[in-house]
Coordinates of C-alpha atoms in Angstrom, one line a residue:
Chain A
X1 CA 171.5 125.4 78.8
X2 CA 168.7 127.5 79.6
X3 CA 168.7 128.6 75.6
X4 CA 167.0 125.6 74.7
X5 CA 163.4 126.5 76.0
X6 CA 164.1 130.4 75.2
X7 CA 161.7 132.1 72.9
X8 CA 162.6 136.0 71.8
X9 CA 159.1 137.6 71.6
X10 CA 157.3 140.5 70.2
X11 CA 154.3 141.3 72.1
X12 CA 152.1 143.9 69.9
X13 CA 148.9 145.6 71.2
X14 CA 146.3 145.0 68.7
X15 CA 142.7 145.9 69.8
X16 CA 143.0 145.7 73.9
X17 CA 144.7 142.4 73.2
X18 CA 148.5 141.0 73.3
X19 CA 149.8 139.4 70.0
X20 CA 153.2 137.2 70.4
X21 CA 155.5 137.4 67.6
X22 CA 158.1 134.9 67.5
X23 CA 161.0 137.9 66.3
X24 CA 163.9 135.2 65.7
X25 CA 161.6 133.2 63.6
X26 CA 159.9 136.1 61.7
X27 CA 163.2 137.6 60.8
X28 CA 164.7 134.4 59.9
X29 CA 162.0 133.2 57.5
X30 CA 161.8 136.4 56.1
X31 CA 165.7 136.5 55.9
X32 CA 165.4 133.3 54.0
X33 CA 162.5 134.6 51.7
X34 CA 164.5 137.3 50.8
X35 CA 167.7 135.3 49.9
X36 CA 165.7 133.1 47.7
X37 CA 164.0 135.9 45.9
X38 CA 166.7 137.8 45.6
X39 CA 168.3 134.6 43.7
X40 CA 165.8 133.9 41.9
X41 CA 165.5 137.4 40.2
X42 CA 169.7 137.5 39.8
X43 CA 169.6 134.5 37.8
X44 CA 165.8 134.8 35.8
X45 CA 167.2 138.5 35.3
X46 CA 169.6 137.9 32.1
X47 CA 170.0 134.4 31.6
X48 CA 172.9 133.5 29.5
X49 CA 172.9 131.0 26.8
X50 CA 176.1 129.5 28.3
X51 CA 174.9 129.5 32.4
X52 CA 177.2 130.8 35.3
X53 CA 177.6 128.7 38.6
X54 CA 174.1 130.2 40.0
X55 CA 172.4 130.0 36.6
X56 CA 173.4 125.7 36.7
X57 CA 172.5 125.4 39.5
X58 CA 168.9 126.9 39.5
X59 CA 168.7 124.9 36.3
X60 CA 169.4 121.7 37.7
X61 CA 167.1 122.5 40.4
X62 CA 164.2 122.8 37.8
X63 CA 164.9 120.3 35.7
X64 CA 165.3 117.4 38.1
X65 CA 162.3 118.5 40.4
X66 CA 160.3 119.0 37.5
X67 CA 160.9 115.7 35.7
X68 CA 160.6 114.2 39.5
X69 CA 156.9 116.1 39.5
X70 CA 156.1 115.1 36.0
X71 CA 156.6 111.6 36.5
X72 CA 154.2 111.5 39.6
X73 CA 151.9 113.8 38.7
X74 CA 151.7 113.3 34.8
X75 CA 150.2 116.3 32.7
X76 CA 148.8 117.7 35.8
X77 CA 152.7 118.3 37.1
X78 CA 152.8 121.9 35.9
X79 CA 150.2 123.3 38.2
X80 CA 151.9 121.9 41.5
X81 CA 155.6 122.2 40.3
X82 CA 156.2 125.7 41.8
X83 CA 154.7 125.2 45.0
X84 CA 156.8 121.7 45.9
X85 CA 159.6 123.2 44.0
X86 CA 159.4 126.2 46.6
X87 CA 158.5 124.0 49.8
X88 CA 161.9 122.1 49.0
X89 CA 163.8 125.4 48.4
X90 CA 162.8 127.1 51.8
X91 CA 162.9 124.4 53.9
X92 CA 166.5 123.5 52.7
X93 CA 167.5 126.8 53.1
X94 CA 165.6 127.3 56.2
X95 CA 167.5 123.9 57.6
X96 CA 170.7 125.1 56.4
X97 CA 170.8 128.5 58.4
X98 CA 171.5 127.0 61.6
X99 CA 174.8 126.1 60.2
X100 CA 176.2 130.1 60.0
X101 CA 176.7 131.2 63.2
X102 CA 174.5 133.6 65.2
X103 CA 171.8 132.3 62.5
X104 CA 168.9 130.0 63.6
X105 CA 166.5 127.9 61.7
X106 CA 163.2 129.4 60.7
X107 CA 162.1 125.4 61.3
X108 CA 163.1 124.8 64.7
X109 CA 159.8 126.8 65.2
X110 CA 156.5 124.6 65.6
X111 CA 154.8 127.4 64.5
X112 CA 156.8 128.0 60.9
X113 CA 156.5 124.0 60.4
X114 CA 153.0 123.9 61.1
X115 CA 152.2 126.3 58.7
X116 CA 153.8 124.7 55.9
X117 CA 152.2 121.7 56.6
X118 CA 148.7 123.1 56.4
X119 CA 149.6 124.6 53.4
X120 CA 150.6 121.1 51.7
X121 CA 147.3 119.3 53.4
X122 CA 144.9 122.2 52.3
X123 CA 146.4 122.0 48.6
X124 CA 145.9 118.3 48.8
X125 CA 142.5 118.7 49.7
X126 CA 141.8 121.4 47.1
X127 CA 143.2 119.0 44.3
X128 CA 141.2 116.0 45.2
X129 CA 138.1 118.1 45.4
X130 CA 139.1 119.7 42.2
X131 CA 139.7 116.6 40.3
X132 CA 136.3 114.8 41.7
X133 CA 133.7 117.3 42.8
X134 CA 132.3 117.7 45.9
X135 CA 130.2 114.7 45.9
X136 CA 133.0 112.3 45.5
X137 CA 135.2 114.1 47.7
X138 CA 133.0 113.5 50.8
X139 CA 132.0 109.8 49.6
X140 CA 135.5 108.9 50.5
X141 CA 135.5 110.0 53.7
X142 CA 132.8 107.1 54.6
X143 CA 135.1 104.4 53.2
X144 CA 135.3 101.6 53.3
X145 CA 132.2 101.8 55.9
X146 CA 129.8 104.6 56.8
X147 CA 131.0 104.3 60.5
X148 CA 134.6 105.0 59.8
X149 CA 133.6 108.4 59.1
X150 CA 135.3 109.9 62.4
X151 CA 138.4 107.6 61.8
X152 CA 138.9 109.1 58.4
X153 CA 138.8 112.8 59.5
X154 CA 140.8 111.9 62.3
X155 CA 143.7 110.2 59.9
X156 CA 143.5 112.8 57.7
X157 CA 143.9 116.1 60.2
X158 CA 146.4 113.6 61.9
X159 CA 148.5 114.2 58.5
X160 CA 149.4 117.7 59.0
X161 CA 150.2 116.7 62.9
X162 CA 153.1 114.4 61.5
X163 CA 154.2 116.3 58.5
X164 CA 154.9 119.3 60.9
X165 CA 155.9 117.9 63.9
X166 CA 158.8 115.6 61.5
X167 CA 160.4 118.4 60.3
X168 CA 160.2 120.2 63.3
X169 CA 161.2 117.5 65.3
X170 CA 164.4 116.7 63.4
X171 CA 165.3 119.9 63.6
X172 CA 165.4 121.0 67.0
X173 CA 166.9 117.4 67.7
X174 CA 169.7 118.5 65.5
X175 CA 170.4 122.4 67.2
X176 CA 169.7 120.4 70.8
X177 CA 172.1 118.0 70.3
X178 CA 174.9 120.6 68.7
X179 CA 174.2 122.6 72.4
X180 CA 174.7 120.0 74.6
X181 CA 177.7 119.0 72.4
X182 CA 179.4 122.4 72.7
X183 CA 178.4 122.6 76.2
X184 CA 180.4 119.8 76.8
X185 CA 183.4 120.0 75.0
X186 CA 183.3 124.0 74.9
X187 CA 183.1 125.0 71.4
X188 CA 186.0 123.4 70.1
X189 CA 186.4 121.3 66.7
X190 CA 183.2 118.8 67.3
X191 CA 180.1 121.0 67.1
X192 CA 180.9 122.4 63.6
X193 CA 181.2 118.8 62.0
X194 CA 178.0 117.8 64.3
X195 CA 176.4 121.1 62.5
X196 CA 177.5 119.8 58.9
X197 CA 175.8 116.8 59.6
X198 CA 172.7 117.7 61.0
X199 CA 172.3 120.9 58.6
X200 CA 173.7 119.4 55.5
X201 CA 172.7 116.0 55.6
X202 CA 169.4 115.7 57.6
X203 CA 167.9 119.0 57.0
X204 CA 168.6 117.9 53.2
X205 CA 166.8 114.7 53.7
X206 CA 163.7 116.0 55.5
X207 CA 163.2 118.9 53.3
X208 CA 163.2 116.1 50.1
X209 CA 160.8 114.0 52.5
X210 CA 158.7 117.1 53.3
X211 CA 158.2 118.2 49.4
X212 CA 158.0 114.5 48.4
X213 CA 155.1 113.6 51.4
X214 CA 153.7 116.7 49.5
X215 CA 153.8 115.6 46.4
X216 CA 152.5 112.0 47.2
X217 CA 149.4 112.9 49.0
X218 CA 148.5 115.6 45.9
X219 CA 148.9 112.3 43.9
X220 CA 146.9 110.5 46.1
X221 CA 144.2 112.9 46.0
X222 CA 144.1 113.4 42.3
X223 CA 143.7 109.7 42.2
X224 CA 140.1 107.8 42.1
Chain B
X1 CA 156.7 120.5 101.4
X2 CA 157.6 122.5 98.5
X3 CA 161.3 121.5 98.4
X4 CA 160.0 118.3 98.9
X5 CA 158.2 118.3 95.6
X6 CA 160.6 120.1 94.1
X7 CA 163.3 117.3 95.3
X8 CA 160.4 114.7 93.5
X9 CA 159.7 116.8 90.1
X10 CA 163.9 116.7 89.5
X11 CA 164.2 112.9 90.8
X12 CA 161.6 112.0 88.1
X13 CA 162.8 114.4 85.7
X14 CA 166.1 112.3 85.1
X15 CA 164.2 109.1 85.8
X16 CA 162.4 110.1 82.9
X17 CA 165.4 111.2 81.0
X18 CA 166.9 107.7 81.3
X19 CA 163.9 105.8 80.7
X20 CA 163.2 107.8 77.4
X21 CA 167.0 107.8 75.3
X22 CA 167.1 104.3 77.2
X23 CA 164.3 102.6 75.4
X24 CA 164.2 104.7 72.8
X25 CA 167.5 104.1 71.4
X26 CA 166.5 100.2 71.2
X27 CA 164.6 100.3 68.3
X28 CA 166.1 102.7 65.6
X29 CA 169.6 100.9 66.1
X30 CA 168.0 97.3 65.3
X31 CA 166.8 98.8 63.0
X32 CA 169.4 100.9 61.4
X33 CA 172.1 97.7 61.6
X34 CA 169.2 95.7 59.5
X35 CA 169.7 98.5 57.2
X36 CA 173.1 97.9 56.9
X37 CA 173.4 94.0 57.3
X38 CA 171.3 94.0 53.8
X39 CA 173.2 96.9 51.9
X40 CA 176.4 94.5 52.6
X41 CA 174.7 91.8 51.1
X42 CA 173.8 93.9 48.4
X43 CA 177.2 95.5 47.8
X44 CA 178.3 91.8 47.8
X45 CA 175.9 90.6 45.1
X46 CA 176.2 93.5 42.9
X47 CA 179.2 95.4 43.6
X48 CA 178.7 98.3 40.7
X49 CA 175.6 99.4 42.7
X50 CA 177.9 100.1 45.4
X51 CA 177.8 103.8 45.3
X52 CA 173.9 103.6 45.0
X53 CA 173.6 101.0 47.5
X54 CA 175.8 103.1 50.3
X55 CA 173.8 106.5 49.4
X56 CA 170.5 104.7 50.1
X57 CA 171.5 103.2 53.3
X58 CA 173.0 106.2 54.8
X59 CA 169.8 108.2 53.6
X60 CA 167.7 105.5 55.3
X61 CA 169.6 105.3 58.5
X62 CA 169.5 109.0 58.8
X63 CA 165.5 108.8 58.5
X64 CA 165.1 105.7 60.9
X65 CA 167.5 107.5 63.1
X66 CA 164.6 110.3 63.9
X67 CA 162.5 108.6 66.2
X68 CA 165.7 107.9 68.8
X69 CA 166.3 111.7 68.1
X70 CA 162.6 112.7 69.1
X71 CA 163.7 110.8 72.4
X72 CA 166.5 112.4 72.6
X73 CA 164.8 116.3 72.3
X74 CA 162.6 114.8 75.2
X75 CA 165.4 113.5 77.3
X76 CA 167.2 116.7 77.2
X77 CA 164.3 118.5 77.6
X78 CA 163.8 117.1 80.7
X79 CA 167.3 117.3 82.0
X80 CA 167.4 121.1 81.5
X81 CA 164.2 122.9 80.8
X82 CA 163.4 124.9 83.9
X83 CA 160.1 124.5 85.7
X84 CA 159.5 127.3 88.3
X85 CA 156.5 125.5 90.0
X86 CA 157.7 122.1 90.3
X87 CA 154.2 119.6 92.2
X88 CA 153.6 116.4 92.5
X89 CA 151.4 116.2 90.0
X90 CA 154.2 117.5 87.2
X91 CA 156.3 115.3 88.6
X92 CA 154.3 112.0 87.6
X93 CA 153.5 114.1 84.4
X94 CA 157.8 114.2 83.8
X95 CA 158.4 110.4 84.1
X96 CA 155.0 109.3 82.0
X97 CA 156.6 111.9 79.6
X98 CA 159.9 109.9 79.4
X99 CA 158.2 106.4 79.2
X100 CA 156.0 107.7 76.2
X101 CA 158.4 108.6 74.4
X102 CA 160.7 106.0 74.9
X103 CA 158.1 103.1 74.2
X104 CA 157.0 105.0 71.3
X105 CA 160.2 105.4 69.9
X106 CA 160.6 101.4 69.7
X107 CA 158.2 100.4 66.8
X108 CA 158.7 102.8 64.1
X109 CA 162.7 103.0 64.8
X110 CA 162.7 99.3 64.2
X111 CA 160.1 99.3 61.5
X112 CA 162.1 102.1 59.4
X113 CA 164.9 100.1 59.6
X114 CA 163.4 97.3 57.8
X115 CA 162.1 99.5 54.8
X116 CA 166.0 100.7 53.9
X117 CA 166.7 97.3 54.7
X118 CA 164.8 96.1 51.2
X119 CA 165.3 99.5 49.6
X120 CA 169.2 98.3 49.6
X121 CA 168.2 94.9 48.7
X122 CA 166.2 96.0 46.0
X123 CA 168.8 98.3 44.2
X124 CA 171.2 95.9 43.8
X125 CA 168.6 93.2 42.0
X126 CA 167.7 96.4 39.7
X127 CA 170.2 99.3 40.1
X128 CA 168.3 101.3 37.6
X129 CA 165.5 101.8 40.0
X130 CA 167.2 103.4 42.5
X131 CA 165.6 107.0 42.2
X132 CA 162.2 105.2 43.0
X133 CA 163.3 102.6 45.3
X134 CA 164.5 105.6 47.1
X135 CA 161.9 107.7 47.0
X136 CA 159.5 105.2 48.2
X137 CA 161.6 104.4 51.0
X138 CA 161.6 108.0 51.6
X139 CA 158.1 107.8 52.0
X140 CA 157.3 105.1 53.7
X141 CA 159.3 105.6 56.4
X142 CA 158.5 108.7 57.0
X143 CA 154.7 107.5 57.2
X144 CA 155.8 105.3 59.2
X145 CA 157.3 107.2 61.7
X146 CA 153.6 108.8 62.4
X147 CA 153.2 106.8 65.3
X148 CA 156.6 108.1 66.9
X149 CA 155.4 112.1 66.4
X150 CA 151.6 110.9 68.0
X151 CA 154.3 109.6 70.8
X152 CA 156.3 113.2 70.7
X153 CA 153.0 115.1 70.5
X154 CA 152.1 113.6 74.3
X155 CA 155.3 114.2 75.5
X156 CA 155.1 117.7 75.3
X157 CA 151.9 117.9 76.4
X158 CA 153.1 116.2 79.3
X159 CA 156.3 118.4 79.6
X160 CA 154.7 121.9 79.3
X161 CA 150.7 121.5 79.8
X162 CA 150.6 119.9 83.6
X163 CA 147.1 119.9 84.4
X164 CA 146.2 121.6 87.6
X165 CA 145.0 119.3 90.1
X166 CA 141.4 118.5 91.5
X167 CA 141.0 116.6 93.8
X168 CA 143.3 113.3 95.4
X169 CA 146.6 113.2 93.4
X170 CA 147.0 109.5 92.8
X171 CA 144.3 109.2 90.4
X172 CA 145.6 112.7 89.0
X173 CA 149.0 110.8 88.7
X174 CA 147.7 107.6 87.2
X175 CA 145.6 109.6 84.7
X176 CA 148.7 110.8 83.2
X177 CA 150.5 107.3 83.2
X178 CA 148.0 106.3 81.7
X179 CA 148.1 108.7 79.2
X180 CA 152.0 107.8 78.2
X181 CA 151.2 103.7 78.5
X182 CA 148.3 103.5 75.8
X183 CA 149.8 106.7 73.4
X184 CA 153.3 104.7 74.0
X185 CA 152.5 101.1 73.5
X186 CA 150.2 101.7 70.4
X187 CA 153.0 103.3 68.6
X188 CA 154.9 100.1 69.0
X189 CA 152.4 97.7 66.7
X190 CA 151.5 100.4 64.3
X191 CA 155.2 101.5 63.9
X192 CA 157.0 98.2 63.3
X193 CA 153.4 97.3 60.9
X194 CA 153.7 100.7 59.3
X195 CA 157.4 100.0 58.7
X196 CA 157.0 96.5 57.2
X197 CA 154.5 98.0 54.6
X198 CA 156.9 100.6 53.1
X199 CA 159.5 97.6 52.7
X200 CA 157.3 95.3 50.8
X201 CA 156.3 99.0 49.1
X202 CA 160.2 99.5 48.1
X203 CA 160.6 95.2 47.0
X204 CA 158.0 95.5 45.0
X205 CA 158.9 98.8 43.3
X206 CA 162.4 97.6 42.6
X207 CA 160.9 94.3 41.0
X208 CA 158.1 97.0 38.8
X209 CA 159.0 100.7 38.8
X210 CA 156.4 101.6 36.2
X211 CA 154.0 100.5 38.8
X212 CA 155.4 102.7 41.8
X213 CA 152.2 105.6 41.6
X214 CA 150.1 102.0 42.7
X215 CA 152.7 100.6 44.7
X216 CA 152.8 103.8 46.6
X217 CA 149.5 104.5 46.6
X218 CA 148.9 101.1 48.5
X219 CA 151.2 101.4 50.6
X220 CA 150.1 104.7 51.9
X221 CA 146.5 103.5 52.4
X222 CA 147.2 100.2 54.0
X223 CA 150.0 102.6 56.4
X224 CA 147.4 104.8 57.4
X225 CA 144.3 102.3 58.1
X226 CA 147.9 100.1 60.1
X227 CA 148.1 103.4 62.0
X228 CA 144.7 103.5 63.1
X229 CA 145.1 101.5 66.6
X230 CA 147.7 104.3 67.3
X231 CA 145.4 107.0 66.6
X232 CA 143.1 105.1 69.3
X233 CA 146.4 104.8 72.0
X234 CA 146.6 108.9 70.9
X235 CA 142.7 109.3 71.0
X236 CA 142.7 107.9 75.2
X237 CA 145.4 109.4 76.1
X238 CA 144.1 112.4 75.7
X239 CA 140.6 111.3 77.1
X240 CA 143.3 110.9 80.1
X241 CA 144.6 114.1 80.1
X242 CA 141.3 115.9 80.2
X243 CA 139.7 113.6 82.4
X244 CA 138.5 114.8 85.7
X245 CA 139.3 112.1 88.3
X246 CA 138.2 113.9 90.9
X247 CA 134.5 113.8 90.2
X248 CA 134.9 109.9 89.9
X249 CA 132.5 108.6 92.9
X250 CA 135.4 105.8 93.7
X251 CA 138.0 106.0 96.4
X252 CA 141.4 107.2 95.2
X253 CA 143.0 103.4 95.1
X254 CA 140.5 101.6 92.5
X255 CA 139.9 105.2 90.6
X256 CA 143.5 105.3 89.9
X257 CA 143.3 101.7 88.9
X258 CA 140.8 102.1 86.6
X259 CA 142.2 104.5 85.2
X260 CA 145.3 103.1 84.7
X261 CA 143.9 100.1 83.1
X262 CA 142.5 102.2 80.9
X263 CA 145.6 103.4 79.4
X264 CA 147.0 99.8 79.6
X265 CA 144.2 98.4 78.0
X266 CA 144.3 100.9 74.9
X267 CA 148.0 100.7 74.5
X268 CA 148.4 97.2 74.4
X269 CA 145.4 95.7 73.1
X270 CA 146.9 98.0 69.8
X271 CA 149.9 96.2 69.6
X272 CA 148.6 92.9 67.8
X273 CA 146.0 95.4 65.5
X274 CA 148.7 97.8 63.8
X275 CA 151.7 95.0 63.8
X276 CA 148.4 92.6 61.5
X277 CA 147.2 95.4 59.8
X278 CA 150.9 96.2 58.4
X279 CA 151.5 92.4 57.6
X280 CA 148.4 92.8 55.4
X281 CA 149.2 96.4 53.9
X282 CA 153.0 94.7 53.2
X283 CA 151.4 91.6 51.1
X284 CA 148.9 93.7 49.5
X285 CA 151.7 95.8 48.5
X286 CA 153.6 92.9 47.2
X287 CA 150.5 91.6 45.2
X288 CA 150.0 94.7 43.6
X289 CA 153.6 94.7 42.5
X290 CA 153.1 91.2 40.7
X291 CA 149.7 92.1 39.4
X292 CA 149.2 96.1 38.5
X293 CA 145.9 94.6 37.1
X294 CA 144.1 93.3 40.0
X295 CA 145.4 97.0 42.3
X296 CA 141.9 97.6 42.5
X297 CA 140.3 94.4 44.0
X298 CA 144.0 93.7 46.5
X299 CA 143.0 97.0 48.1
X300 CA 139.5 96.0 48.7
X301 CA 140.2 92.8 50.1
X302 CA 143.3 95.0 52.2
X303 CA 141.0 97.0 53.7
X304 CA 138.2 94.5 55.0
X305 CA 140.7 91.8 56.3
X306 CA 142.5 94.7 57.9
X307 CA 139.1 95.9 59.5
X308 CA 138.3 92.8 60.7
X309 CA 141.6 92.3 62.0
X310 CA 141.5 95.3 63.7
X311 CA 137.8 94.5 65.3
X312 CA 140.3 93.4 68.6
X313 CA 141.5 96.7 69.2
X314 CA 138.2 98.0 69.3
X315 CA 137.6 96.1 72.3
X316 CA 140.1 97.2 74.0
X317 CA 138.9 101.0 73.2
X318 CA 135.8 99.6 74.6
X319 CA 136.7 98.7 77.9
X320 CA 139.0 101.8 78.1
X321 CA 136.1 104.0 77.7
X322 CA 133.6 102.0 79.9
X323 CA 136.7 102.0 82.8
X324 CA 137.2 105.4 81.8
X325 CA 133.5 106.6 81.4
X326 CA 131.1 103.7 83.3
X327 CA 133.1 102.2 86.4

């Protein structure tokens, strides 16, 4: 049971100092990176005019997220669709891989989650500064009155807080809960069903609540 | 003495343990059977949305269902992970762990439940709206469920980052009660609030979906100003934390008091703030659904009744930071 507060670390000397590297993260995420790229070029690389099982399926991907975007976002859909079309993809993929033994998920990592999470807050902020100016941007910050100014800031960074520690939360839940499950009953029929639900079903959902929180608060933002 | 504070870290370690699955399962499963009282009602009014109906309730439970898993990562956590220096002072730090997470896990379970509640409602009076109705839902909750993470955030805090001690340990030990009383009990108000604003969000959007970017947009922005008096219960708690109750020129007794009623006064004076604040966000929401028009002047009027409403909380931040700061 001790696995459950185990980290595998790379400790680097850069410059008279340590660096930690998370390795099972690292190579998982990069794992997952690579899987998606890789199937992205297969299918992009000679696209038939009838489409193959991969070919359909990256199609319905694009076409359903994209119409999903379009509808939120209006003309200015294009310019966010790849990255909440990717943010969907790898953390999907990312909550799936705990499902294939002696695989983990990139996401059961704070540090993975986090990340993402800035990445959707800072592109929300760049949008909304984009689509008012500076001037405008900052104005909101002091509304509805000039005093609520560190309240704002505060529910703003707080954002990012939830977004990441959501995903992450869910996550680990899920792999906790498969451990002390297969403790228990020693790795007989129960833990894979537990893993089908948790991976499939709830790693599906929060990925689609991940890219949609995304996508709303980009919305938001463009918005007066 | 140290197997005596080891014998003390285990005994509150599974105190904790209980205290945190034990109230935290409370609210998620009220929840979650609301969710599925109204998709029966719905199936039986309009039994071709069935399929729809079903998707959206499972979807729905499966989101309400995280807060009473956050518990659960705590609970286990504290059953198993190892702790080579057991004190004390972690020991106190264990069981205000537990009861933070627990408490914090009641509001936004329940209030999650009560958005896919009208989500289901609302697909069977217009099944064509489910992919909205859904999405919102989606949202919502998941806003919602802010309070629960602030809740989670403190926990592990508490779990992995035990202060060393300075000084007595009972005000030590109360500071960190503290902590997990006002970050626990503000959670409650702004979670069930946050909760009932993503439901009126998801009526309202099956009643109008070409108004859903408003609906939404009101919803999030009446959520987040409902979430504010758990911000405050997150804010003191971690005044707590970092305070240095050993400097404090009281005795130990009435230090730890004050101290303590610092965190009680935070965490429940927020109750009443973020449970008004999301009544307010929920029938702006559901004006805005009946008149797209007006979305403008309903979020005004939103924002300074919720204010003012939220004025009480205020003093209770007040008197946590003169007992905290003054006494």
């Amino acid at each position: 049971m001790d696995a459950i507060t185990e980290v595998a670390q790379w400790v680097l000397p850069v410059g008279g100092r340590e660096v930690h590297l998370n390795a099972t993260t690292l190579i998982m995420s990069w794992g997952v990176m690579a899987g998606l790229a890789a199937f992205g070029l297969a299918v992009s690389r000679r696209p038939a005019l009838v489409p193959g099982p991969f070919q359909s399926v990256a199609e319905l991907l694009v076409q359903v997220s994209r119409d999903l975007i379009a509808e939120t976002l209006g003309k200015r859909g294009p310019r966010y669709f790849a990255l909440i079309l990717t943010l969907f993809v790898f953390i999907l993929i990312s909550n799936w891989l705990g499902m294939v033994p002696f695989l983990e998920e990139p996401t059961k990592d704070l540090n993975t989650t986090l990340v993402l999470a800035v990445i959707a807050f800072l592109t929300a902020q760049a949008a909304a500064v984009r689509a008012k100016g500076w001037r405008a941007y900052l104005k909101e910050y002091f509304q509805p009155f000039a005093f609520m100014f560190p309240l704002n800031v505060i529910g703003e960074a707080a954002k990012v807080v939830s977004m990441s520690f959501r995903l992450y939360g869910n996550v680990m839940g899920g792999s906790i809960i498969i451990l002390v499950v297969s403790h228990l009953v020693h790795h007989l029929v129960l833990p894979p069903l537990l893993g089908a639900f948790f991976g499939l079903f709830v790693g599906t959902v929060q990925a689609f609540v991940f890219a949609m929180l995304t996508l709303t608060y980009i919305s938001v933002a463009l918005q007066e | 003495m140290i197997v005596e504070a080891g014998a003390w870290t285990q005994a509150a370690a599974v105190l904790g343990a209980g205290l945190c699955i034990g109230l935290g399962a409370i609210g998620a499963a009220v929840g979650e059977g609301r969710t599925a009282e109204a998709a029966a009602e719905a199936i039986a009014r309009q039994p071709a949305a069935a399929h729809k109906v079903q998707r959206t309730m499972l979807v729905g439970q499966a989101v309400a269902e995280s807060a009473s898993i956050f518990a659960l990562v705590v609970s286990v956590l504290l059953l198993f992970a190892a702790r080579p220096s057991p004190s004390l002072l972690q020991a106190a730090a264990l069981a205000a762990a537990g009861l933070c997470m627990g408490i914090g896990a009641l509001g936004p379970g329940l209030g999650a439940g009560f958005a896919g509640a009208t989500a289901c409602t609302g697909i069977a009076r217009h099944p064509k709206a489910a992919t909205s109705v859904t999405t919102t839902m989606l949202v919502g909750q998941a806003v919602a469920q802010t309070p629960a993470i602030f809740a989670l955030v403190l926990a592990f805090l508490l779990l992995f980052a035990t202060p060393s001690q300075a000084g007595p340990l009972l005000p030590a030990a109360a500071a960190l009660l503290a902590a997990a009383v006002s970050a626990g009990f503000a959670a409650v108000g702004s979670g069930v609030g946050s909760g009932l604003a993503a439901a009126a969000a998801c009526d309202a959007v099956a009643r109008r979906p070409r108004a859903s970017g408003l609906l939404v947009r009101a919803m999030l922005v009446g959520q987040a100003v409902a979430q504010t008096p758990a911000i405050f219960g997150l804010l003191v708690a971690f005044l707590l934390l970092f305070a240095r109750p050993g400097d404090s020129p009281l005795a130990p007794l009435p230090a730890a008091s004050a101290l303590l009623g610092a965190g009680i006064a935070t965490g429940l004076s927020a109750v009443g703030p973020g449970l008004g604040a999301g009544v307010a966000a929920a029938s702006a929401c559901a004006a805005t659904g009946r008149r797209p028009d007006l979305s403008a002047s309903l979020l005004r009027t939103m924002l300074v009744g919720q204010a003012v409403s939220q004025s009480t909380s205020v003093y209770g931040l007040v008197v946590a930071l003169l007992l905290l700061y003054v006494v």
